[in-house]
XYZ file of C-alpha atoms in Angstrom:
66
model
C 96.124 100.607 95.636
C 98.266 97.828 97.077
C 101.317 96.663 95.168
C 102.861 93.190 95.382
C 106.630 92.805 95.155
C 109.007 89.866 95.378
C 111.058 89.850 98.612
C 113.633 87.670 100.329
C 113.060 87.186 104.080
C 116.065 85.957 106.083
C 116.270 84.607 109.615
C 119.381 82.980 111.117
C 120.747 81.471 107.937
C 117.356 80.500 106.492
C 115.798 82.466 103.656
C 112.522 82.378 101.757
C 111.538 84.161 98.558
C 107.908 85.257 98.709
C 105.560 88.057 97.679
C 104.830 91.049 99.928
C 101.931 93.494 99.822
C 103.179 97.076 100.061
C 101.565 100.497 99.767
C 98.317 99.124 101.212
C 97.599 102.126 103.440
C 98.481 100.249 106.653
C 100.526 102.382 109.040
C 102.477 101.545 112.185
C 104.777 103.352 114.608
C 107.394 100.613 114.201
C 108.456 98.462 111.227
C 106.311 95.319 110.982
C 106.189 92.213 108.865
C 103.216 89.871 109.047
C 103.920 86.255 108.094
C 101.677 83.227 107.715
C 102.516 80.586 110.361
C 103.659 78.191 107.636
C 106.252 80.717 106.430
C 107.398 81.420 110.003
C 107.915 77.670 110.501
C 109.844 77.412 107.224
C 112.175 80.202 108.394
C 112.705 78.468 111.741
C 111.211 81.234 113.875
C 110.595 80.170 117.507
C 106.809 79.783 117.798
C 106.415 78.156 121.213
C 106.013 81.418 123.176
C 103.652 83.255 120.829
C 100.557 84.969 122.150
C 97.468 85.516 120.000
C 95.359 88.635 119.529
C 92.099 88.665 117.614
C 91.652 91.333 114.952
C 88.484 92.245 113.139
C 88.864 93.215 109.515
C 86.340 93.844 106.768
C 84.191 90.742 106.453
C 85.804 88.477 109.062
C 88.033 88.147 112.126
C 91.506 86.673 112.361
C 94.167 85.807 114.924
C 97.610 87.398 114.847
C 100.453 85.919 116.871
C 103.218 87.928 118.544
């Protein structure tokens, strides 16, 4: 069962308080954080060199940017 917790995400002097989904069963070899593009823009992350990959999840597909 996924759990939602309040988190502060910081990037170069900018910070945003948001909610994160944890304990969802997702596993990775490296630490990852997945952000909506609107939140990445709010933090000031550089988006001009992102590349997209399409993922298929239950019920629909989506694009993730790296």
